[in-house]
CSV table of C-alpha atoms in Angstrom, one decimal:
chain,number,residue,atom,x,y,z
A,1,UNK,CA,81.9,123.3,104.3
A,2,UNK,CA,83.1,120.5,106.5
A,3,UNK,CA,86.6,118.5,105.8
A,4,UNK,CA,86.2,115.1,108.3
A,5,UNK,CA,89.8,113.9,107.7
A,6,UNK,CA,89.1,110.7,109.5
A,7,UNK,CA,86.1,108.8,108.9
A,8,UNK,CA,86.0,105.0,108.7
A,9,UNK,CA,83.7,102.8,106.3
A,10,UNK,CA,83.6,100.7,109.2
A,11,UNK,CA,82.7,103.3,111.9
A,12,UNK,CA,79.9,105.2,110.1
A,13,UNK,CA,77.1,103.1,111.9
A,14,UNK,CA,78.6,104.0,115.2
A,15,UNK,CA,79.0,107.4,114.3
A,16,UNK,CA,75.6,107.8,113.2
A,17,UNK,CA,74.8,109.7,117.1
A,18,UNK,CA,77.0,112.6,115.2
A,19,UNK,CA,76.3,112.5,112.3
A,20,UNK,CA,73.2,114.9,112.5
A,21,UNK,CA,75.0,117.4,112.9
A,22,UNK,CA,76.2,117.0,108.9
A,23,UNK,CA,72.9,118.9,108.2
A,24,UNK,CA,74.8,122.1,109.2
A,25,UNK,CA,76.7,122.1,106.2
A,26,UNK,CA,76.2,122.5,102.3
A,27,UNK,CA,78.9,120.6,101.4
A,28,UNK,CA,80.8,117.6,103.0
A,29,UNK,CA,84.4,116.8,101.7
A,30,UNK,CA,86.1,113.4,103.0
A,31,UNK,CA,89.6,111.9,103.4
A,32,UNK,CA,89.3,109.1,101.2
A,33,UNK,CA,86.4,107.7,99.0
A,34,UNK,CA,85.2,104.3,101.0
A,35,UNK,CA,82.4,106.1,103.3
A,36,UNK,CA,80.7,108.1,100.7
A,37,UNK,CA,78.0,106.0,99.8
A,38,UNK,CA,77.3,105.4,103.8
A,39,UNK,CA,77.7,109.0,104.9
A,40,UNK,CA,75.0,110.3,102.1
A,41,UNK,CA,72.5,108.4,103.8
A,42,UNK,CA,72.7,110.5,106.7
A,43,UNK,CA,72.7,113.9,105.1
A,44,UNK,CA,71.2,115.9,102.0
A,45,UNK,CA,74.5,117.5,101.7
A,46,UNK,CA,76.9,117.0,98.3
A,47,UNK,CA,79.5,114.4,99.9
A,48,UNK,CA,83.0,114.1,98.0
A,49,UNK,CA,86.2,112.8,98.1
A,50,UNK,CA,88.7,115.6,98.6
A,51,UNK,CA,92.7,114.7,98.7
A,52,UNK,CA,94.9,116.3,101.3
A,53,UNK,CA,97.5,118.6,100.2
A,54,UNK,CA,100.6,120.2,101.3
A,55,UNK,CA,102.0,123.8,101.0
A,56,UNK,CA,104.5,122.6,98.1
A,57,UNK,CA,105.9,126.3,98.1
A,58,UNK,CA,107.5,125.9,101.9
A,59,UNK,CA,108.0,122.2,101.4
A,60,UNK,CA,110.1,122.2,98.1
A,61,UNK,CA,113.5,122.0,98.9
A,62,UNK,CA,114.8,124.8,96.4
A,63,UNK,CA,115.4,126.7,95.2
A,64,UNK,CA,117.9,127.2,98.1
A,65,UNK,CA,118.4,123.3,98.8
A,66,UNK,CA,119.3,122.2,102.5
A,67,UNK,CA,121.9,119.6,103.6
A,68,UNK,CA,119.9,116.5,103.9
A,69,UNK,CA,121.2,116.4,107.4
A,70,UNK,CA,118.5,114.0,108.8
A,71,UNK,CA,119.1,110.6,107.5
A,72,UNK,CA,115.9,108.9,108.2
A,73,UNK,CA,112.6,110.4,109.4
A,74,UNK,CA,109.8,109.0,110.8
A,75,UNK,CA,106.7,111.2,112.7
A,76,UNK,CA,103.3,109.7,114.0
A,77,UNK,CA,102.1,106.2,113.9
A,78,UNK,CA,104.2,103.7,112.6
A,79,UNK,CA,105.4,100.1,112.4
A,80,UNK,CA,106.9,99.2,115.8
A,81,UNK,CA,109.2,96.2,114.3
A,82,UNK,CA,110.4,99.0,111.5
A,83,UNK,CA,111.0,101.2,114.4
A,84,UNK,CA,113.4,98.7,116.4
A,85,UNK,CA,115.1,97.5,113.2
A,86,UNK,CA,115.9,101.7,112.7
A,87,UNK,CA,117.0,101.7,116.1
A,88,UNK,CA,119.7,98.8,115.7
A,89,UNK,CA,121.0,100.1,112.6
A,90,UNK,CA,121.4,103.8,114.1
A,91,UNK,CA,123.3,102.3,117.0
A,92,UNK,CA,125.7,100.3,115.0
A,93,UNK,CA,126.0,103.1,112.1
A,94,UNK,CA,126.6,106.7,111.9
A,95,UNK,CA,123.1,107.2,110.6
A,96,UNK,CA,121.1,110.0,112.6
A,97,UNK,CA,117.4,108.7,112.5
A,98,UNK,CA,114.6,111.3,114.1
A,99,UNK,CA,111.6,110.3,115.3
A,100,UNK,CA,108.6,111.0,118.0
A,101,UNK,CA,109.6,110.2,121.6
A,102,UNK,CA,106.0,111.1,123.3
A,103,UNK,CA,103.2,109.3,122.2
A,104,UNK,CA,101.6,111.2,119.3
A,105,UNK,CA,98.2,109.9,120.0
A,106,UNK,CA,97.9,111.8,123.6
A,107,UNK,CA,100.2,114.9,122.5
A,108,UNK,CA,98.9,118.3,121.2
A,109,UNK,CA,100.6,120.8,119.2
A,110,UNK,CA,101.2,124.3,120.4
A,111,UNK,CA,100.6,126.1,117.0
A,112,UNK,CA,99.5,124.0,114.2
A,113,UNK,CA,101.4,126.4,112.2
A,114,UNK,CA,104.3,126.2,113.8
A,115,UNK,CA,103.8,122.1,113.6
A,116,UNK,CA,103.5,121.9,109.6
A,117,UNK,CA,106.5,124.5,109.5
A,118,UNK,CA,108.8,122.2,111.4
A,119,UNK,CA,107.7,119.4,109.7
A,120,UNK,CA,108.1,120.8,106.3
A,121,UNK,CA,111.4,122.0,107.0
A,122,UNK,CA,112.5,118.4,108.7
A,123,UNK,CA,111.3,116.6,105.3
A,124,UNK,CA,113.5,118.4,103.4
A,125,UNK,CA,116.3,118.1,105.1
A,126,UNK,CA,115.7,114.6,105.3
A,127,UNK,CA,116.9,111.4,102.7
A,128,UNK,CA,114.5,109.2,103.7
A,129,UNK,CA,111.0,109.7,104.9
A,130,UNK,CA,108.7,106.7,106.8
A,131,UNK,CA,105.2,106.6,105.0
A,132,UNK,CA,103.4,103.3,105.9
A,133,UNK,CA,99.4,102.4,104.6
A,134,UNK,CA,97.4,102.9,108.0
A,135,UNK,CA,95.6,99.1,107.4
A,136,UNK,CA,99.1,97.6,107.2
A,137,UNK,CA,100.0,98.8,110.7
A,138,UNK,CA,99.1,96.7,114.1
A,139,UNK,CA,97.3,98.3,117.2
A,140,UNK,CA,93.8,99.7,117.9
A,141,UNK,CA,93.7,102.1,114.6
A,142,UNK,CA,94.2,99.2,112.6
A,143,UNK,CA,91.5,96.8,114.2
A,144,UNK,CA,89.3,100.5,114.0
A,145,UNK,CA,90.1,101.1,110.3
A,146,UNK,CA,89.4,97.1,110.0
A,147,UNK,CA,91.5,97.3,106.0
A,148,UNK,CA,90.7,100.1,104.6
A,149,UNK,CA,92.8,102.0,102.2
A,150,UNK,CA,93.4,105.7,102.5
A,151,UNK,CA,96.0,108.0,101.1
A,152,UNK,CA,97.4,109.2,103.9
A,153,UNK,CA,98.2,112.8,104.2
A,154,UNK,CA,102.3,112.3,104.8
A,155,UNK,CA,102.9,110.9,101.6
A,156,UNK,CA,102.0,114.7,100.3
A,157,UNK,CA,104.6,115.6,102.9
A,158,UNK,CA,107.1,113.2,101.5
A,159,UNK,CA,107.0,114.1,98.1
A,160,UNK,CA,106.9,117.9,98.6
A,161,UNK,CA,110.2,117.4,100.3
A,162,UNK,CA,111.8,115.9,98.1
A,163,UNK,CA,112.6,112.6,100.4
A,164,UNK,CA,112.9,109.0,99.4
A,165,UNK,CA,109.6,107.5,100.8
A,166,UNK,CA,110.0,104.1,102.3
A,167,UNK,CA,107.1,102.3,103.6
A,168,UNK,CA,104.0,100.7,102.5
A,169,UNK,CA,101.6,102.4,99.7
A,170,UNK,CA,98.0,102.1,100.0
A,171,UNK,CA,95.8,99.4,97.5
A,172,UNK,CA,93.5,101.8,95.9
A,173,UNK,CA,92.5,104.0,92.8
A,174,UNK,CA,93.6,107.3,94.6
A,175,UNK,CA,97.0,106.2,95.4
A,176,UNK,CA,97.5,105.6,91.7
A,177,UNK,CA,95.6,109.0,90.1
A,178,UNK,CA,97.5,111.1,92.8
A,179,UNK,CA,101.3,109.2,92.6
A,180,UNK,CA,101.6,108.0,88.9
A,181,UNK,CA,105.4,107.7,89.1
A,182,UNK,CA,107.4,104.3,89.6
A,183,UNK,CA,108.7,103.9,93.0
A,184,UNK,CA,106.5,106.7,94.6
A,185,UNK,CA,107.1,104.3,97.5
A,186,UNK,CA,109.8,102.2,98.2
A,187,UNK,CA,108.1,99.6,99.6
A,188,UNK,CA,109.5,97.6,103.0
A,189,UNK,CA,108.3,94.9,105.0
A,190,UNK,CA,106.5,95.7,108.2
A,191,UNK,CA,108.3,93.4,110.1
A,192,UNK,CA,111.8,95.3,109.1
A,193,UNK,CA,113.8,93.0,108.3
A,194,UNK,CA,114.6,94.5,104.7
A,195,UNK,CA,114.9,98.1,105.6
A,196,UNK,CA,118.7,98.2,106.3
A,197,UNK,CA,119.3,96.3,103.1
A,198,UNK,CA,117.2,98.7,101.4
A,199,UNK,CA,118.8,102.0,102.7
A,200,UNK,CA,122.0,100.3,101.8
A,201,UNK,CA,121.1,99.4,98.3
A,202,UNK,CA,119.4,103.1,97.8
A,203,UNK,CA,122.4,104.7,98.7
């Protein structure tokens, strides 16, 4: 069985010089459901859609509940005007706002065990938690992913946490079979400019 966690509609053609190797595996289970019908044409295997998960058992935040000591998290890629409005407001509040200081694209983890532990243990100690749809970020990934919609792995994290999830949601079927509750996301403008109004309001 083979997982590809990131596979673009877009970047299947490209890909094609790897995607022999599919024909080593029985079955083929994908991130999100827009390269199915491209990827079958380059393998006999069963292709399917497969949503991420999260261990909900160390993520829950019970039934021994943390302070939520971390105001506002926000791990991996992410909007880079969000970012600088979430700097201002830290620096002329007392709110404590963690986020990555090396670049996450270069960095590797130590233990991936280790990784999803402290992140786990972060969300739930956190009140809110920075989710935003991969297409609606700038950069290279989003000229790479070229729109697509995929449900993206943190909002898992998020939820199992039990943190308020402000970002962006992602525009497809998935989103909605997977988070059928009202304000799953909080949704906030890319640029920022409605975030601190928006923590404000929430709290």
């Amino acid at each position: 069985v083979l997982y590809l966690f990131e596979l673009w509609e877009s970047t299947v053609a490209a890909d094609s010089r790897y995607l022999k190797l599919l024909e080593e595996f029985d079955h083929i289970f994908l991130l999100h459901k827009a390269p199915i019908s491209k990827l079958a044409r380059y393998t006999d295997a069963k292709v399917q859609w497969l949503p991420p998960a999260v261990d909900c058992l160390a993520a829950a935040p019970a039934p021994n509940a943390p302070p939520r000591c971390v105001d506002i998290y926000s791990y991996g890629n992410r909007s880079a005007p969000v970012h600088q409005r979430l700097l201002e407001l830290t620096e002329r509040s007392n709110l404590f706002y963690l986020y990555d200081s090396l670049s996450s694209t270069d960095s590797r983890v130590k233990s991936w065990r280790e990784h999803r532990s402290l992140i786990a243990n972060t969300v739930k100690r956190s009140r809110y938690f920075i989710a935003f749809n991969p297409a609606s970020l700038g950069g290279e990934k989003s000229g790479k992913i070229a729109g697509e919609q995929v449900l993206a792995s943190r909002l898992f994290e998020g939820a199992a946490g039990g943190a308020v999830i402000l970002g962006s949601a992602p525009d497809c079927p998935e989103f909605k079979e997977q988070f059928p509750w009202p304000d799953a996301v909080i949704e906030i403008s890319p640029d920022g400019s409605d975030v601190g109004d928006i923590i404000e309001a929430l709290d």
